[in-house]
Coordinates of C-alpha atoms and ligand atoms in Angstrom, one line a residue:
X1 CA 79.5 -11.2 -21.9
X2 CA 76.9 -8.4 -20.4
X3 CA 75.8 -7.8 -24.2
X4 CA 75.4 -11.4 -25.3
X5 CA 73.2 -12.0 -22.5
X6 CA 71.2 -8.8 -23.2
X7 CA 70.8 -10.5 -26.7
X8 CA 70.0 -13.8 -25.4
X9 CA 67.1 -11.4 -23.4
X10 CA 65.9 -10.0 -26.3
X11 CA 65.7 -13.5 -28.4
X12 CA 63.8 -14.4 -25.4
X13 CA 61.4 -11.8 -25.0
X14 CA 60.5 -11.7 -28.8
X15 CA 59.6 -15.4 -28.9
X16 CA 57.0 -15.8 -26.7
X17 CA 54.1 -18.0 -27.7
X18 CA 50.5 -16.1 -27.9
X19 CA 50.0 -13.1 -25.7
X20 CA 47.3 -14.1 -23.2
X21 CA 44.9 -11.3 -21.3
X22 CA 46.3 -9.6 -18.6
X23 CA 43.6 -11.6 -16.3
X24 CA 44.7 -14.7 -17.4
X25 CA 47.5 -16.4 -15.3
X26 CA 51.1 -16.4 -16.2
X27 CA 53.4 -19.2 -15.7
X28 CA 56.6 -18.3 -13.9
X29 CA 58.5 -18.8 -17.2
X30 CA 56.2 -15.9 -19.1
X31 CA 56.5 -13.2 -15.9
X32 CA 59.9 -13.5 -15.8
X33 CA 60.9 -13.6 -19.4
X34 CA 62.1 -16.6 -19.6
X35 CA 64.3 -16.3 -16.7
X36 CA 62.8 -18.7 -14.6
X37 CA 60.9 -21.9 -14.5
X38 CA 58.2 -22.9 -12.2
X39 CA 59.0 -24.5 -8.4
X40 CA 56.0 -27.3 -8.0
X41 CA 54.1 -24.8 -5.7
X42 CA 54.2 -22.4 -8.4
X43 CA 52.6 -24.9 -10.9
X44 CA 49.9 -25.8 -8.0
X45 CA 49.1 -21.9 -8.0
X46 CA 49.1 -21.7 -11.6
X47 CA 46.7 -24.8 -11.6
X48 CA 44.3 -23.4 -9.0
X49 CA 43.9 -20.3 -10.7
X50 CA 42.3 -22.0 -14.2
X51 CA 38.9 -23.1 -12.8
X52 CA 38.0 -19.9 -12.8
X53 CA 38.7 -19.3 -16.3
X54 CA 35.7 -18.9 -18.7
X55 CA 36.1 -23.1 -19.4
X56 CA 37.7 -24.3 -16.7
X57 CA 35.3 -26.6 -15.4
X58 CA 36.6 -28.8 -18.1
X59 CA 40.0 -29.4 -16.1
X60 CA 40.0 -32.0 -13.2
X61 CA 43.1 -31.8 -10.8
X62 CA 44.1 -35.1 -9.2
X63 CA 46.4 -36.9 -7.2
X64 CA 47.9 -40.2 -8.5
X65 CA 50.5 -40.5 -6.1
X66 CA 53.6 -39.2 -4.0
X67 CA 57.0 -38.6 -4.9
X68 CA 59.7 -40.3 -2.5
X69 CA 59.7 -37.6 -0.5
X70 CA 55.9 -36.9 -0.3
X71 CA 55.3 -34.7 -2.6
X72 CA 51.5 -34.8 -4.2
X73 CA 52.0 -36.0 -7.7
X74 CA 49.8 -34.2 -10.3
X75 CA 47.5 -35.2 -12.9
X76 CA 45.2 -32.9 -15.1
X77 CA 42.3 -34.4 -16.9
X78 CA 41.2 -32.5 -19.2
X79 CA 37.8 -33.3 -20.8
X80 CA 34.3 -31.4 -22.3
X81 CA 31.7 -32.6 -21.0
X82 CA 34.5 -32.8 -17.4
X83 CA 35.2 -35.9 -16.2
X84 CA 36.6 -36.9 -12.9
X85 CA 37.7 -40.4 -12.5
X86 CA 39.1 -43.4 -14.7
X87 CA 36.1 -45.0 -14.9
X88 CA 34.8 -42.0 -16.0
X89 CA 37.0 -41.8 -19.0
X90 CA 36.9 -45.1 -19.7
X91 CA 33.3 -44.7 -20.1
X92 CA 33.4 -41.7 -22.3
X93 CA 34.5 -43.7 -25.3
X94 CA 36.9 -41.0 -26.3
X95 CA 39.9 -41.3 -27.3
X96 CA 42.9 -41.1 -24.1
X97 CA 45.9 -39.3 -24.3
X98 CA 48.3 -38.0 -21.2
X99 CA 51.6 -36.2 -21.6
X100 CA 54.2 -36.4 -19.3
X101 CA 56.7 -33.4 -18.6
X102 CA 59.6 -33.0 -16.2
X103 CA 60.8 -36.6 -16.1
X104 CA 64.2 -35.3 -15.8
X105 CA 63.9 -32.3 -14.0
X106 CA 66.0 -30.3 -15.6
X107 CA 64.8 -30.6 -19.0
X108 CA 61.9 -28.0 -18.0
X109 CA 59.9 -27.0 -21.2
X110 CA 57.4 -29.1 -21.2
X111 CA 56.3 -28.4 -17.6
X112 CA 56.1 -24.8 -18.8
X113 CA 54.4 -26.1 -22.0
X114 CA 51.8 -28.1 -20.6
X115 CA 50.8 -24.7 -18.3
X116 CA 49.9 -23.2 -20.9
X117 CA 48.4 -25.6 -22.9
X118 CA 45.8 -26.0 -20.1
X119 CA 44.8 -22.4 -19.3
X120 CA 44.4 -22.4 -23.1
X121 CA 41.5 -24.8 -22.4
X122 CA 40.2 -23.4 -19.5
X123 CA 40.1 -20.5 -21.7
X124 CA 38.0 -22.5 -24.0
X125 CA 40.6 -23.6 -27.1
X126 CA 40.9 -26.6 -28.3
X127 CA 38.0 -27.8 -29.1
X128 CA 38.4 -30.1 -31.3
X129 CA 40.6 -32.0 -29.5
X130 CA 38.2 -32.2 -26.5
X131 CA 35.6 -33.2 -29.0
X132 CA 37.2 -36.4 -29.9
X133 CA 39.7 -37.3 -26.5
X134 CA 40.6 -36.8 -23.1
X135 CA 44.0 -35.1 -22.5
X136 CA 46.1 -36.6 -19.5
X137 CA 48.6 -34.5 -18.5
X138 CA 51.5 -34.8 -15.7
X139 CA 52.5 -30.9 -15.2
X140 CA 55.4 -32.0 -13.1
X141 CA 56.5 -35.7 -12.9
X142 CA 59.9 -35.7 -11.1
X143 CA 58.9 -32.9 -8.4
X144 CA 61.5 -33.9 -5.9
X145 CA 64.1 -33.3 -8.3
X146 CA 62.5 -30.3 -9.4
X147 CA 62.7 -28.2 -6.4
X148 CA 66.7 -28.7 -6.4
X149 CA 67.2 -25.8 -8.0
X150 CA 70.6 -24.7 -9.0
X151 CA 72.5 -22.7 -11.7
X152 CA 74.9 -25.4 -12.5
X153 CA 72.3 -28.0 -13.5
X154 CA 72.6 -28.3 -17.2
X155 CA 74.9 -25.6 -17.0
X156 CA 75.3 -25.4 -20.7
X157 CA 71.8 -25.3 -21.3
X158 CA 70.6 -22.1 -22.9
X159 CA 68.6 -20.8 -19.8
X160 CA 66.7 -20.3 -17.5
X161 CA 69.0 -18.1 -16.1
X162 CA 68.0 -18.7 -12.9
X163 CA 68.8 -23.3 -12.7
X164 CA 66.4 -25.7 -13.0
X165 CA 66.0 -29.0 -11.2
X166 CA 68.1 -32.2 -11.2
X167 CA 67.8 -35.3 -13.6
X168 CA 67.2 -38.0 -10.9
X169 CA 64.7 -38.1 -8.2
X170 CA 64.9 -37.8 -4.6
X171 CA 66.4 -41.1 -4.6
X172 CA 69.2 -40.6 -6.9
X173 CA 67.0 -42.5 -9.1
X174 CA 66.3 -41.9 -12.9
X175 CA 63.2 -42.2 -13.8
X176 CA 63.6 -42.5 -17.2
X177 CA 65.8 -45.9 -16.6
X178 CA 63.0 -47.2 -14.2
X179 CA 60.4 -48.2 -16.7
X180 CA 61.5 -52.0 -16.2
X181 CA 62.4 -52.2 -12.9
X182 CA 60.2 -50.1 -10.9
X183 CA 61.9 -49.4 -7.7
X184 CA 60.7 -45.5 -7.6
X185 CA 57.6 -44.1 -6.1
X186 CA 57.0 -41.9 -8.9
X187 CA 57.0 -45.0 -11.5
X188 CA 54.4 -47.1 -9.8
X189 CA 52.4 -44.3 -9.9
X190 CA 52.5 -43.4 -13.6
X191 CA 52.0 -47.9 -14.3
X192 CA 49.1 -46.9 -11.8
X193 CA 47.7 -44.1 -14.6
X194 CA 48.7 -46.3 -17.6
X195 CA 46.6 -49.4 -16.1
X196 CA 44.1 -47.3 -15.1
X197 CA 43.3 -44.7 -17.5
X198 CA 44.9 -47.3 -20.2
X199 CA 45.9 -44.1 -22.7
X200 CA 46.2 -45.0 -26.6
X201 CA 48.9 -42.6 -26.7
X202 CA 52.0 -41.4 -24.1
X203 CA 54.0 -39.0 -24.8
X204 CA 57.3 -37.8 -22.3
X205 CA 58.5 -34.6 -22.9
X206 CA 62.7 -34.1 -22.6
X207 CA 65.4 -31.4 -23.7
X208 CA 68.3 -33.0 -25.3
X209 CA 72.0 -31.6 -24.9
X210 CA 73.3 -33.9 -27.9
X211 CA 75.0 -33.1 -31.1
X212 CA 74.9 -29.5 -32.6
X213 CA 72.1 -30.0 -34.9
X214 CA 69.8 -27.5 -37.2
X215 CA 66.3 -28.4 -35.3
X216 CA 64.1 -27.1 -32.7
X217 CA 63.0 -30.4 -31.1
X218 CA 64.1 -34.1 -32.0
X219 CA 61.2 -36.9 -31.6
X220 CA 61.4 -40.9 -31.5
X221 CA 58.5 -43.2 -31.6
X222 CA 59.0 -46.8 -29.3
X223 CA 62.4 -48.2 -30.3
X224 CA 61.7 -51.9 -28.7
X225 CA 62.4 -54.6 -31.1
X226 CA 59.4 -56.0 -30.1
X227 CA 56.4 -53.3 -30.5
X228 CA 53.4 -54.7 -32.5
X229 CA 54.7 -54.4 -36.5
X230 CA 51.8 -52.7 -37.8
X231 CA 51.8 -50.0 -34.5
X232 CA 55.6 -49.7 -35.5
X233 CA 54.9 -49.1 -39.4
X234 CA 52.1 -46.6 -38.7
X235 CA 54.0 -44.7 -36.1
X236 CA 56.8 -44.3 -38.2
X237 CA 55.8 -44.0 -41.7
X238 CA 52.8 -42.2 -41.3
X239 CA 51.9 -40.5 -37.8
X240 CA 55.5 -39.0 -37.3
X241 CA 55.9 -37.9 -40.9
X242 CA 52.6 -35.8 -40.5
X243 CA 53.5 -34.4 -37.1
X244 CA 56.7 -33.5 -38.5
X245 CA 54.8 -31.9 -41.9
X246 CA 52.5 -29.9 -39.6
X247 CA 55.1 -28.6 -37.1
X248 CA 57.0 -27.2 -40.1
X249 CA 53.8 -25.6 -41.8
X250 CA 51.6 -24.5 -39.3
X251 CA 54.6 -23.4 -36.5
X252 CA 57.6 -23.0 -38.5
X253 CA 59.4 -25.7 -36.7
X254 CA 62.5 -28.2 -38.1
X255 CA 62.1 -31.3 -35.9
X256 CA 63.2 -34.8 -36.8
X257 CA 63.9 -38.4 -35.4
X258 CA 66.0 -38.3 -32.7
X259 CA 69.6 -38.9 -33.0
X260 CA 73.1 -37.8 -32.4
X261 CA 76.0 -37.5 -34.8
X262 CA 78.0 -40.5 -34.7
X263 CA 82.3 -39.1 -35.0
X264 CA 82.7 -42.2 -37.5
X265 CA 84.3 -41.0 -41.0
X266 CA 81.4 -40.2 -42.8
X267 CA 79.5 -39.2 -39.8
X268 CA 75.9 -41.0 -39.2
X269 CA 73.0 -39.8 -37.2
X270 CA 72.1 -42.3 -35.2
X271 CA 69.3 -43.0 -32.6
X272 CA 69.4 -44.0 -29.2
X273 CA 68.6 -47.3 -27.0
X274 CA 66.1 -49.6 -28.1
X275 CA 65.3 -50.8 -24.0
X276 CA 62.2 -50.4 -22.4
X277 CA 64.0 -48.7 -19.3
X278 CA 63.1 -45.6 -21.0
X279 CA 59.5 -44.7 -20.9
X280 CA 58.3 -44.2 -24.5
X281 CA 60.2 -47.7 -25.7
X282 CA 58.3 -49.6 -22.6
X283 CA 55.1 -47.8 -23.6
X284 CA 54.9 -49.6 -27.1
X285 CA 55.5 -52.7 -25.4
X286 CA 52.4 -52.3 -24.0
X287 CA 50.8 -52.2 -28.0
X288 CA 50.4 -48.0 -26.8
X289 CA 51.7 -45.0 -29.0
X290 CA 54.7 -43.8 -27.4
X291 CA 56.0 -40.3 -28.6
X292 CA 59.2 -39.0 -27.4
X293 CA 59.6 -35.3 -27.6
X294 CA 63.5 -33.8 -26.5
X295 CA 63.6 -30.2 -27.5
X296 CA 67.4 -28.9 -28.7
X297 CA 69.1 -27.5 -25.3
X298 CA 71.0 -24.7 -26.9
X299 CA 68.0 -22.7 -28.2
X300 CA 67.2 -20.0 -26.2
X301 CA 64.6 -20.9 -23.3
X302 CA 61.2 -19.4 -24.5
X303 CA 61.8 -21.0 -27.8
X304 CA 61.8 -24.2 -26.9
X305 CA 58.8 -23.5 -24.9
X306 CA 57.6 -22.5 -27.8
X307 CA 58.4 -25.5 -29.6
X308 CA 57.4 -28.3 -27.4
X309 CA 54.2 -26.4 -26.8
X310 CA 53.7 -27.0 -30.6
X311 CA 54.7 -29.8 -30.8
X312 CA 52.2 -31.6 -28.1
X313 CA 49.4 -29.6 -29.6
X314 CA 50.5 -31.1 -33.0
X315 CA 50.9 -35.1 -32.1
X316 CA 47.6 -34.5 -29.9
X317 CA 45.8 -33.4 -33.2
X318 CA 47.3 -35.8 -35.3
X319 CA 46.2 -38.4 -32.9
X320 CA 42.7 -37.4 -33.1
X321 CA 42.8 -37.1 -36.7
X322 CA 43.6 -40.6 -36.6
X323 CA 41.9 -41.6 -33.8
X324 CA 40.0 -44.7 -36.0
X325 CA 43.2 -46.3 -37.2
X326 CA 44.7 -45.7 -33.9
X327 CA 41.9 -47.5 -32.3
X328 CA 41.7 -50.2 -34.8
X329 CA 45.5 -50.8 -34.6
X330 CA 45.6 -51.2 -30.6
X331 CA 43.0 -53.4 -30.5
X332 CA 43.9 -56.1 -33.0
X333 CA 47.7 -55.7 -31.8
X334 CA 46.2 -56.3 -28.1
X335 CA 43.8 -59.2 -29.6
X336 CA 47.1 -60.5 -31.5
X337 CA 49.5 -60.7 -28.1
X338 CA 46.8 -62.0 -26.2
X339 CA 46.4 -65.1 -28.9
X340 CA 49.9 -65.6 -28.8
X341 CA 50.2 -64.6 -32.2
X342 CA 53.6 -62.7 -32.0
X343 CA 57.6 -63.3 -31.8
X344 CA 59.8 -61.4 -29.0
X345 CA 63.2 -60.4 -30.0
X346 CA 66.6 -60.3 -28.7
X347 CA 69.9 -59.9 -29.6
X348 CA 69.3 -57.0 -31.4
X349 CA 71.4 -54.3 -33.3
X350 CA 70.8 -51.1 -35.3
X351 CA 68.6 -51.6 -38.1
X352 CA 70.9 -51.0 -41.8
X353 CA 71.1 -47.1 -42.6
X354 CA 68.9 -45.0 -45.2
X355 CA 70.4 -42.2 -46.8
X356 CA 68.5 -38.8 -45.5
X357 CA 69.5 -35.3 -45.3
X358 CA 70.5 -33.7 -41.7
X359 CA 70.4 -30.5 -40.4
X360 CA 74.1 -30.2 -38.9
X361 CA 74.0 -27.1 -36.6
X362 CA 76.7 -24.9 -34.7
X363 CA 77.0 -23.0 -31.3
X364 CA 78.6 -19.8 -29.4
X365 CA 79.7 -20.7 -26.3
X366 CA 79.7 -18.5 -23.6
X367 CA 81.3 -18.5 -20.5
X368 CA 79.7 -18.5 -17.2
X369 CA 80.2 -16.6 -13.8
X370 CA 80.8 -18.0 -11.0
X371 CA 82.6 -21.1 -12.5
X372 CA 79.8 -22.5 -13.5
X373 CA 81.2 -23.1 -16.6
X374 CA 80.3 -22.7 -20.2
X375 CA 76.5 -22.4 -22.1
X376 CA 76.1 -23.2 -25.2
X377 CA 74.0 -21.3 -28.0
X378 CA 72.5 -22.7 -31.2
X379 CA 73.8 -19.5 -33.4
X380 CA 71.3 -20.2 -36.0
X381 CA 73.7 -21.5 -39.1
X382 CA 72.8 -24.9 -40.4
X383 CA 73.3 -26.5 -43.6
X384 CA 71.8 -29.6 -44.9
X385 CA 74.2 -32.4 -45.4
X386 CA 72.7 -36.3 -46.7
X387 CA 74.2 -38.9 -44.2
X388 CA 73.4 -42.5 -43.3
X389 CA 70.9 -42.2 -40.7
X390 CA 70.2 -45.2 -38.2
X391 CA 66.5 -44.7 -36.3
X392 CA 65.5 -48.0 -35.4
X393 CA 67.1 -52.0 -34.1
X394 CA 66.3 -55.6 -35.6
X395 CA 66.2 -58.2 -33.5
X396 CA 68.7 -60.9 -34.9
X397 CA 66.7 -63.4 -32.6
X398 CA 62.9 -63.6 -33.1
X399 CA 61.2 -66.6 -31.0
X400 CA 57.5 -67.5 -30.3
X401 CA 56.4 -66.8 -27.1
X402 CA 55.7 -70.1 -24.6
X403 CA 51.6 -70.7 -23.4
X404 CA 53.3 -69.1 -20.4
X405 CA 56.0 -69.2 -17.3
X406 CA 56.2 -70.3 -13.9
X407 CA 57.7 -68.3 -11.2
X408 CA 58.8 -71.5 -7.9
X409 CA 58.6 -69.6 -4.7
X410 CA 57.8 -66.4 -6.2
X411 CA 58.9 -63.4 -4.0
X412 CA 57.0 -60.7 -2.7
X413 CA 59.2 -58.5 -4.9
X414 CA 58.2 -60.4 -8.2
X415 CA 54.7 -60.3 -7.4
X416 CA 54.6 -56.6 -6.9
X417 CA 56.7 -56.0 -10.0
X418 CA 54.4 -58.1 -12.2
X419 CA 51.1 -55.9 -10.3
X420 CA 52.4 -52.6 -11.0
X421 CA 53.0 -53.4 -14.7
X422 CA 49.5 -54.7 -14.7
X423 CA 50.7 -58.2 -15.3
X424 CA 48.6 -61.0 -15.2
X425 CA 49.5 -63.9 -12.8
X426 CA 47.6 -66.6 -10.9
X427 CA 48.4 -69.5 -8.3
X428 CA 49.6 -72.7 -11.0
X429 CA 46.9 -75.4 -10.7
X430 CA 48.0 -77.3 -14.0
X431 CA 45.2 -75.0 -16.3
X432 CA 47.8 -75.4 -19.0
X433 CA 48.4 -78.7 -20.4
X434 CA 52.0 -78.7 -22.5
X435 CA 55.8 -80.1 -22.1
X436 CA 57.7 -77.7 -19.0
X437 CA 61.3 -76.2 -19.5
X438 CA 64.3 -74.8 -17.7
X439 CA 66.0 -72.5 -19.1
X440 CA 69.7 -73.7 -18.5
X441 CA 72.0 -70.9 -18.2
X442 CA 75.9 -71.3 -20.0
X443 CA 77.0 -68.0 -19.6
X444 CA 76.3 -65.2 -17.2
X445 CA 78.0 -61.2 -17.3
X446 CA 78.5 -58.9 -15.0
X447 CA 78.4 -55.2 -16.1
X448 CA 81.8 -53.5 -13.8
X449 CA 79.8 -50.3 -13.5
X450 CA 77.3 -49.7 -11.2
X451 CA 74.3 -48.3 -12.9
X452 CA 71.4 -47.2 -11.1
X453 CA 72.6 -49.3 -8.3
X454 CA 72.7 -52.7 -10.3
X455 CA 75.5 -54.7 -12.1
X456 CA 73.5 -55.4 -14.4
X457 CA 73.5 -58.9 -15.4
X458 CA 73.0 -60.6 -18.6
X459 CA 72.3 -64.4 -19.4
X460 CA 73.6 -66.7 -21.9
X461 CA 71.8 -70.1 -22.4
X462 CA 69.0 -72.2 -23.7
X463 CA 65.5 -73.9 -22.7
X464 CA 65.9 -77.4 -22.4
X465 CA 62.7 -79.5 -21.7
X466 CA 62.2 -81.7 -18.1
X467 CA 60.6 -84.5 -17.1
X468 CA 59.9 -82.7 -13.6
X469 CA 56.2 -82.2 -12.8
X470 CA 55.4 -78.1 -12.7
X471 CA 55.4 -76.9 -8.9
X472 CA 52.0 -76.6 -7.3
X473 CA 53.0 -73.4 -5.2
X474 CA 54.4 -71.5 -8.6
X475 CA 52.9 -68.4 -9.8
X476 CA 51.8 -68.8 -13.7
X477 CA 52.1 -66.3 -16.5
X478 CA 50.4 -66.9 -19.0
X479 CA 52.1 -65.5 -22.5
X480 CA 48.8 -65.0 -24.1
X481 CA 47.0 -61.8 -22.7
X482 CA 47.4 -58.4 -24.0
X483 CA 50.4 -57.5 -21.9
X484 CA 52.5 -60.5 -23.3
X485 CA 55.1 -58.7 -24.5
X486 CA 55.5 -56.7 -21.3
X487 CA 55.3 -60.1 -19.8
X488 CA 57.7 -61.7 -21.7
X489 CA 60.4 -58.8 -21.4
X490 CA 60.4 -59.0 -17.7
X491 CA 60.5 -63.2 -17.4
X492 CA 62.6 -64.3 -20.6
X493 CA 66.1 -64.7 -19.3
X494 CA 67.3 -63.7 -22.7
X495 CA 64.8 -60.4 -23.0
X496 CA 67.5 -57.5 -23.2
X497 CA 66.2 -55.5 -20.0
X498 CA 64.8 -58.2 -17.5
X499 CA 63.7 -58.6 -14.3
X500 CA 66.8 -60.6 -14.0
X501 CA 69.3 -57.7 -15.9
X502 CA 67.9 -56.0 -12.3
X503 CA 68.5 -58.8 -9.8
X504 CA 64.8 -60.0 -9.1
X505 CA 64.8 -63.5 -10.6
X506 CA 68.2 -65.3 -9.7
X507 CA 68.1 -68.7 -8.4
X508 CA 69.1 -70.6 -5.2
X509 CA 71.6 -72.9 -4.3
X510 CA 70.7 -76.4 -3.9
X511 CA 71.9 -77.3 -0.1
X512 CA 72.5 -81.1 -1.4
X513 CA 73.7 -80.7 -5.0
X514 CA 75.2 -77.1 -4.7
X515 CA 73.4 -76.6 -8.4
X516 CA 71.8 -73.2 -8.5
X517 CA 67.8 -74.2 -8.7
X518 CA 65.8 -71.0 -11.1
X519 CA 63.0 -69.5 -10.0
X520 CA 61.9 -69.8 -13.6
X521 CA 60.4 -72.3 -15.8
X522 CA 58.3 -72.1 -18.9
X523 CA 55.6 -74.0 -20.7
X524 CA 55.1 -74.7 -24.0
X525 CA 52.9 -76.5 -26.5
Ligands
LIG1 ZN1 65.7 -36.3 -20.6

């Protein structure tokens, strides 16, 4: 045991990333040879060193909110000429891009990544990049979970020796699964960022603990069913490819779409979940680029530093090399949903599967003191085997979206949840002429698990139109404006991750007619 973790020290030692002047501040990751990983006071040191740097007057620190139990949450903007404020880089016409690292906080490379990445530009790299955009980045996004260090998080992680931080928040809360819902701190801050520095591009950086496979890092674009179809054919078919080109030539990387091996006879690799819960899906629901970046868990530590550090630099790059057809494609996707000139899906499945050749990988495993159980080790064999692979869902269900729904007696809680996605809603005064419906449920489950402290619920049923005149105290949502989409997966009763899956939009009973009256309505032409 005492000489495979000497090994594992040596792997560790030899892969760091470009050696930086002694000056120069180190991460806690780098000074201790990838032992460690930086407590959020170590990253506020590491940050508060950089201004100094030759070009660190291009970096602008900022609060953009506090974690649930008060932490100061982070948020770099990184600009030349600098900029300080949204408005600001709103103004500068460049192209906006924010990264997100430490969402689950102990998936830790990317808040070591992002470090370095920015005392790179204080340093004065990365020019080009600066030339064309403003970098956004979120050094440490689930802080409260990160300071609960301990050994047996992610126990078989390969490193840092030392623990790293737990996956949910302070609230037991993860924040990955709270992209619909909202009910965390730290996620109404980061809708805060997205409405107000509105970035073309979002990318969340994660370690994945999956299948033994032969890559570094794995990466998904948006999987909703309902992201713009142009945004969804350029993502796939010719941003990721290129990313995926580079990272290979210029870094020496193997990444792919993420996926896990399925244990089906042949095996398939097969994506994830296709629900906006999780940040990068929501984020093309919003007509954004959405990367998801989950380096491979049983590489050693520094290498997957290594990796993710590439691979940000690499989709930032790409980004700006396309930075016209990005722009182009948001805007008409944005002009399209606000027009109402779009379908929104449900009921959907994995898309059919396209033969492609996988990386399947092996580990060591090694056992642990302490109890602490076993770590696993990517032992460097792969071989390339062709399998079905399954990277994206179909909708089986596409519908038109209505002019626009009514919320009767909106609560509090609605209101706020519709805000902090940047929603629009107004007070109904009949500004929309068209025949009303109620959506008349026939079927309603209950998931037997609690997850994330819902059963979540799923609806069965059908619009049916009423003679009822619409209620002069509703709230109105119209369909048509840019967040539509976002709109329409939080109101439709069928939408696959609702405000209803989470418990915000039942009904009341009727005290005479013991019916159950919804909250919701609809309009159409
Ligand atoms: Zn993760």
């Amino acid at each position: 045991m005492i000489r495979q973790a000497c090994l594992f020290l040596a792997l560790a030692a030899c892969a760091m990333p470009n050696p930086i002047s002694a000056d120069a501040p180190q991460t806690a990751a780098e000074q201790s040879q990838g032992a460690r990983t930086s407590t959020v006071a170590e990253v506020q040191q590491f940050l508060a060193q950089l201004p100094p740097l030759p070009k660190g007057e291009r970096l602008h620190l900022a609060t953009f909110g506090k974690t649930h139990e008060g932490r100061d949450m982070t948020l770099v903007i990184a600009a030349n000429p600098p900029l300080g404020s949204a408005a600001e880089v709103l103004a500068s016409g460049k192209l906006r891009l924010l990264v997100n690292a430490n969402i689950h906080a102990g998936e830790v490379e990317g808040k070591e990544a992002v470090q370095m990445i920015l005392r790179e530009i204080a340093l004065g790299q990365h020019e080009e990049l600066l030339r064309h955009a403003v970098l956004l980045f979120v050094p440490v996004y689930n802080a409260d979970g990160n300071e609960r260090f301990d050994r047996a998080n992610r126990a078989t992680q390969n490193g840092p020796e030392q623990g790293v931080g737990t996956r949910a928040n302070a609230q037991e809360l993860d924040l990955n699964r709270d992209f619909l819902k909202v009910e965390a701190p730290e996620t109404r801050a980061l809708l805060g960022l997205m409405n107000a520095f509105d970035p073309h591009l979002f990318m969340d950086l994660h370690t994945t603990n999956g299948s033994y496979h032969g890559y570094h890092l794995t990466y998904s674009p948006s999987l909703s069913t309902n992201v713009d179809a142009d945004i969804d054919r350029f993502a796939r078919r010719s941003f990721l490819p290129s990313v995926r080109q580079q990272m290979e030539q210029a870094h020496g990387f193997r990444t792919l779409d993420y996926g896990n091996f399925t244990d089906t006879d042949p095996r398939e690799w097969v994506t994830y979940d296709h629900r906006p819960r999780f940040g990068t899906n929501y984020m093309g629901l919003r007509n954004r680029l959405s990367v998801l970046s989950e380096a491979y868990s049983y590489v050693d530590f520094p290498t997957r530093i290594s990796a993710t550090r590439a691979f940000v630099l690499t989709v930032l790059a790409q980004a700006v090399k396309d930075r016209d057809s990005i722009r182009n494609l948001l805007a008409t996707a944005d002009a399209k949903t606000a027009a109402g000139a779009w379908t929104f899906g449900h009921d959907s499945m994995l898309s059919d599967a396209t033969t492609q050749d996988v990386l399947v990988g092996s580990v060591q495993e090694m056992e642990l003191p302490d109890d602490l159980g076993v770590r696993r080790i990517a032992d460097g064999q792969y071989q390339s085997v062709s399998m079905a692979t399954r990277l994206a869902f179909d909708s089986r269900q596409q519908n038109p979206p209505p002019l626009g729904w009514l919320l009767r007696q909106p609560s509090q809680e609605m209101r706020d949840l519709l805000a902090w996605h940047g929603v629009e809603s107004e007070v109904w005064s009949q500004q929309v002429q068209g025949q009303l419906e109620v959506f008349e449920v026939s079927a309603c489950h209950r998931e037997e698990i609690l997850f994330q402290g819902h059963f979540e619920l799923k609806l069965e049923g059908q619009w049916r139109a009423t003679e009822e005149a619409a209620p002069m105290d509703a709230l109105w949502i119209p369909a048509h404006q840019a967040l539509g989409r976002v709109a329409a997966q939080l109101l439709d009763p069928l939408s696959e991750d609702s405000a209803s899956t989470w418990d915000r939009l039942e009904g009341w009973e009727d005290a005479q007619t013991g019916k159950t009256v919804p909250f919701l309505l609809r309009i159409r032409h």
